[in-house]
Amino acid sequence: MKLQQLRYVWEVAKNDLNVSVTAQALFTSQPGVSKQIRLLEDELGIEIFVRSGKHLTEITDVGQHIIRMAGEILAKSRTIKEIAQEYSNKDHGSLTIATTHTQARYALPGVIQKFRAKYPNVALHMNQGTPEQISQLAASGAADFAIATEGMELFKDLVMMPCYRWNRSVVVPKDHPLAKKGQLTLKDLAEFPIVTYVFGFTGRSKLDDAFGQAGLTPNVVFTATDTDVIKTYVRLGIGVGIIASMAYDETQDTDLVRLDASHLFESSVTHIGFRRGTFLRRYMLDIINEFAPHLDDRIVHEAQACFTTAERESLFEAVELPNR
């Protein structure tokens, strides 16, 4: 049994049993992948995959167990390499973060700038996506960290830690009727078309909950995952924008009026997380602490040691989160 063979069966399962796509992803040949899987099955005396002609059609029951264990072995092999690198070449490596556009554009630049100054030899990669995509990237090992606000149920297999609270602002052109309004009400907003985030993105659920509890139906006419796109369409007069307050740029958005809406909506909490069993290198701990200073080494390791989400939530109950 070879580690390469385990990697092949794991990748084939991850790629919906498509051997051709797997071969391309691993920079090898399709016959080579098929041959190694057959050799592994012959050695074990079982079939991992059901076949129809030359095509793989499903995973056998025993194959499900083997593939799950193969994933665990591959993860441990990566951890062994990371531990070795930490001691042999601690200031070199790579770091991949999966997050939303709002976090990447507004919450992370300062953190990344300081990180690059401290660790110039660590390659940084950032993948932006939906909460579903973010959770999958982190769970599969394609990303080291997931940073997200919505869909926490998607991250149950990760160690998720609260970073900060944030709320929303309304943005309108200077000549809009709400521009000179005092304290906003939900009724005020319900009288105008609204431009905001796609449902399931950047705290959108809190917005829908607030209107629903007030017995109001917001007239959402345009949604986007990108805050800059939302502001663009507000400028075009499509509607009133409801965005994360951190996404209002005091220098670039001077043509828009920002109105506080934090009294209208429950605050949201952004979390950072990683796979269970991950060996956190020094630079990984440092970027967590830079992003959320209350997440020092001690509390991160305590969160790692928790067996359940309930235990982790209890750990953070007394932590006062900063507001952004």
XYZ file of C-alpha atoms in Angstrom:
324
model
C 0.000 0.000 0.000
C 1.402 3.367 -1.029
C 0.508 6.873 0.049
C 0.118 7.746 -3.623
C -2.581 5.095 -4.029
C -4.508 6.476 -1.067
C -4.248 9.939 -2.570
C -5.659 8.662 -5.864
C -8.739 7.017 -4.306
C -9.329 10.086 -2.116
C -9.095 12.477 -5.068
C -11.284 10.305 -7.302
C -13.989 10.296 -4.622
C -13.665 14.074 -4.222
C -13.992 14.570 -7.994
C -17.302 12.680 -8.280
C -15.596 9.498 -9.522
C -14.217 11.272 -12.587
C -10.805 9.683 -13.193
C -9.972 12.047 -16.049
C -10.516 15.180 -13.918
C -8.556 13.568 -11.069
C -5.627 12.818 -13.355
C -5.564 16.420 -14.577
C -5.698 17.740 -11.016
C -2.784 15.510 -9.988
C -0.782 16.174 -13.188
C -0.648 12.512 -14.123
C -2.268 10.165 -16.646
C -5.723 8.642 -16.459
C -4.431 5.068 -17.074
C -1.878 5.597 -14.294
C -4.578 6.555 -11.798
C -6.784 3.615 -12.783
C -3.864 1.181 -12.575
C -2.831 2.297 -9.080
C -6.409 2.052 -7.789
C -6.670 -1.489 -9.217
C -3.361 -2.471 -7.602
C -4.597 -1.203 -4.242
C -7.887 -3.083 -4.583
C -6.001 -6.293 -5.537
C -3.698 -5.930 -2.546
C -6.622 -5.393 -0.169
C -8.784 -8.067 -1.802
C -11.843 -5.811 -2.114
C -13.390 -3.356 -4.550
C -13.376 0.299 -3.510
C -15.412 1.409 -6.519
C -18.250 -0.150 -8.520
C -17.566 -0.120 -12.259
C -19.626 -0.097 -15.408
C -17.223 -0.859 -18.211
C -14.314 1.545 -17.788
C -16.312 4.011 -15.715
C -16.575 4.240 -11.941
C -20.237 4.503 -10.944
C -20.306 4.455 -7.144
C -18.309 3.772 -4.002
C -18.782 0.414 -2.264
C -19.669 0.237 1.427
C -16.175 -0.879 2.375
C -14.813 1.719 -0.022
C -16.549 4.451 1.991
C -14.627 3.403 5.096
C -11.325 3.147 3.224
C -11.721 6.550 1.597
C -12.553 8.189 4.913
C -9.441 6.645 6.497
C -7.371 7.597 3.454
C -8.397 11.217 4.015
C -7.318 11.020 7.648
C -3.958 9.469 6.698
C -3.316 12.108 4.034
C -4.156 14.862 6.535
C -1.718 13.373 9.063
C 0.980 13.138 6.395
C 0.530 16.859 5.688
C 0.766 17.568 9.406
C 4.062 15.639 9.619
C 5.484 17.832 6.841
C 4.225 20.994 8.541
C 5.797 20.007 11.855
C 9.111 19.324 10.123
C 8.966 22.649 8.260
C 8.220 24.523 11.469
C 11.530 23.357 12.908
C 13.651 23.298 9.760
C 12.339 26.372 7.936
C 9.938 28.180 10.275
C 9.703 31.453 8.318
C 8.896 29.795 4.992
C 5.678 28.212 3.811
C 2.275 29.049 2.385
C -1.080 30.105 3.773
C -4.468 29.969 2.081
C -7.499 31.846 3.389
C -11.056 31.259 2.171
C -13.468 34.094 2.879
C -16.102 36.450 1.484
C -15.455 39.573 -0.572
C -16.345 41.891 2.329
C -13.764 40.307 4.629
C -11.117 40.194 1.902
C -11.713 43.783 0.807
C -12.369 45.560 4.114
C -11.325 43.488 7.147
C -8.128 41.779 6.013
C -5.902 44.283 4.126
C -4.244 45.731 7.238
C -3.767 42.249 8.689
C -2.214 40.963 5.468
C 0.071 43.989 5.173
C 1.503 43.430 8.670
C 1.779 39.697 8.069
C 3.730 40.195 4.829
C 6.150 42.546 6.578
C 6.813 39.936 9.276
C 6.800 36.859 7.036
C 7.986 37.882 3.553
C 8.781 34.267 2.663
C 5.299 32.910 3.321
C 3.179 32.789 0.164
C -0.373 34.016 0.743
C -3.406 32.910 -1.247
C -6.954 34.164 -0.855
C -10.058 32.432 -2.214
C -13.370 34.295 -2.151
C -16.668 32.478 -2.227
C -20.015 31.659 -0.687
C -20.227 30.191 2.838
C -20.725 26.762 1.235
C -17.608 27.155 -0.916
C -15.586 28.514 2.000
C -16.512 25.590 4.260
C -15.712 23.041 1.550
C -12.323 24.601 0.818
C -11.348 24.503 4.481
C -12.779 21.040 5.187
C -10.963 19.531 2.179
C -7.626 21.098 3.090
C -7.586 23.395 0.054
C -7.646 26.342 2.495
C -5.931 26.637 5.871
C -8.431 29.119 7.313
C -12.095 29.868 6.768
C -13.365 33.336 7.693
C -17.138 33.681 7.586
C -20.209 35.162 9.243
C -23.164 33.255 7.821
C -23.974 29.550 7.691
C -22.138 28.418 10.811
C -23.906 25.066 10.525
C -21.742 24.438 7.455
C -18.581 24.664 9.531
C -19.392 22.054 12.186
C -16.323 19.996 11.250
C -14.017 22.983 11.768
C -12.717 24.687 14.906
C -14.558 28.025 14.571
C -13.672 30.943 16.874
C -15.469 34.324 17.192
C -13.417 37.341 16.067
C -15.552 40.487 16.216
C -19.068 41.882 16.058
C -20.253 44.179 13.309
C -23.442 45.796 12.142
C -24.912 47.594 9.166
C -25.212 51.012 7.629
C -27.515 52.422 4.991
C -25.900 54.253 2.091
C -27.737 56.638 -0.237
C -26.802 59.362 -2.740
C -26.638 62.882 -1.278
C -29.898 63.937 -2.919
C -31.886 60.949 -1.631
C -34.906 61.651 0.665
C -33.268 59.638 3.465
C -29.991 61.581 3.285
C -31.132 64.140 5.839
C -33.203 61.742 7.874
C -32.498 61.550 11.607
C -32.715 58.114 13.172
C -33.865 55.547 10.642
C -36.710 53.097 11.189
C -37.413 49.828 9.425
C -40.598 51.425 8.089
C -38.473 54.158 6.465
C -36.401 51.525 4.677
C -39.434 49.462 3.655
C -40.741 52.475 1.680
C -37.804 52.333 -0.768
C -36.311 49.677 -3.053
C -33.333 48.023 -1.340
C -29.958 46.929 -2.692
C -28.113 44.516 -0.421
C -26.339 41.179 -0.082
C -27.456 37.858 -1.508
C -29.259 35.773 1.103
C -26.783 33.696 3.124
C -24.043 36.275 2.642
C -22.471 38.743 5.065
C -25.133 38.810 7.741
C -28.075 39.005 5.320
C -30.173 36.698 7.517
C -30.156 39.279 10.345
C -31.626 41.838 7.949
C -34.453 39.532 6.860
C -35.159 38.536 10.455
C -35.523 42.175 11.551
C -38.033 43.033 8.834
C -39.942 39.815 9.457
C -40.234 40.451 13.204
C -41.543 43.957 12.465
C -44.186 42.560 10.119
C -42.626 44.335 7.134
C -41.612 43.018 3.727
C -38.494 44.703 2.331
C -38.557 45.504 -1.383
C -35.178 43.978 -2.253
C -34.706 44.774 -5.952
C -31.031 43.936 -6.401
C -28.602 41.639 -4.558
C -24.882 40.993 -4.893
C -22.079 39.241 -3.024
C -19.691 42.148 -3.559
C -20.169 45.305 -1.465
C -18.507 47.480 -4.088
C -21.089 46.279 -6.620
C -23.883 47.174 -4.190
C -22.505 50.705 -3.798
C -22.206 51.057 -7.580
C -25.912 50.361 -8.047
C -26.836 52.667 -5.188
C -24.999 55.403 -7.095
C -27.095 54.551 -10.165
C -30.258 55.147 -8.160
C -31.411 51.517 -8.190
C -32.173 51.562 -4.487
C -31.128 52.184 -0.898
C -28.003 50.224 0.021
C -27.716 48.176 3.209
C -24.107 47.132 3.738
C -21.675 46.132 6.465
C -20.600 49.345 8.209
C -16.919 48.434 7.759
C -17.493 48.524 3.992
C -18.121 52.285 3.910
C -14.864 53.944 2.856
C -14.536 57.472 4.287
C -12.183 58.533 1.478
C -13.688 56.786 -1.571
C -17.396 56.928 -0.766
C -17.721 60.671 -0.168
C -20.480 60.873 -2.793
C -22.650 58.659 -0.597
C -24.262 59.455 2.745
C -23.858 56.775 5.407
C -26.696 56.366 7.921
C -26.245 54.206 10.999
C -28.573 51.193 11.087
C -27.081 49.313 14.026
C -30.174 50.009 16.127
C -32.346 48.244 13.539
C -30.526 44.961 13.202
C -28.977 42.433 15.553
C -25.190 42.476 15.273
C -23.399 39.685 13.422
C -20.260 37.836 14.493
C -17.425 36.939 12.134
C -15.542 33.710 12.877
C -12.210 32.246 11.842
C -11.728 28.495 11.703
C -9.509 25.612 10.655
C -9.673 21.825 10.353
C -9.609 19.717 13.492
C -6.166 18.265 14.095
C -4.404 21.006 12.140
C -0.855 21.720 13.292
C -0.785 25.494 13.575
C 2.587 26.862 12.586
C 3.904 29.996 14.274
C 2.899 32.243 11.396
C -0.614 30.740 11.418
C -1.054 31.550 15.097
C 0.282 35.054 14.461
C -2.210 35.859 11.703
C -5.085 34.637 13.887
C -3.900 36.939 16.678
C -3.465 39.873 14.285
C -6.989 39.411 12.948
C -8.513 38.885 16.406
C -6.147 39.993 19.213
C -8.175 38.233 21.915
C -7.414 34.892 20.205
C -3.974 34.401 21.726
C -2.057 31.100 21.602
C -3.564 29.836 24.842
C -7.196 30.294 23.874
C -6.633 28.944 20.347
C -5.100 25.765 21.764
C -7.945 25.493 24.279
C -10.429 25.783 21.408
C -8.542 23.030 19.570
C -8.847 20.780 22.608
C -12.639 21.135 22.785
C -14.491 18.039 21.573
C -17.797 19.722 20.718
C -19.126 23.004 19.380
C -20.979 23.488 22.685
C -17.684 23.269 24.590
C -16.133 25.902 22.336
C -19.136 28.195 22.687
C -18.809 27.872 26.463
C -15.122 28.750 26.217
C -15.943 32.044 24.482
C -18.992 33.016 26.549
C -16.983 35.370 28.762
C -14.952 36.871 25.914
C -15.929 40.429 25.056
C -15.706 40.752 21.286
C -14.599 44.021 19.684
C -16.988 45.930 17.398
C -16.155 46.993 13.855
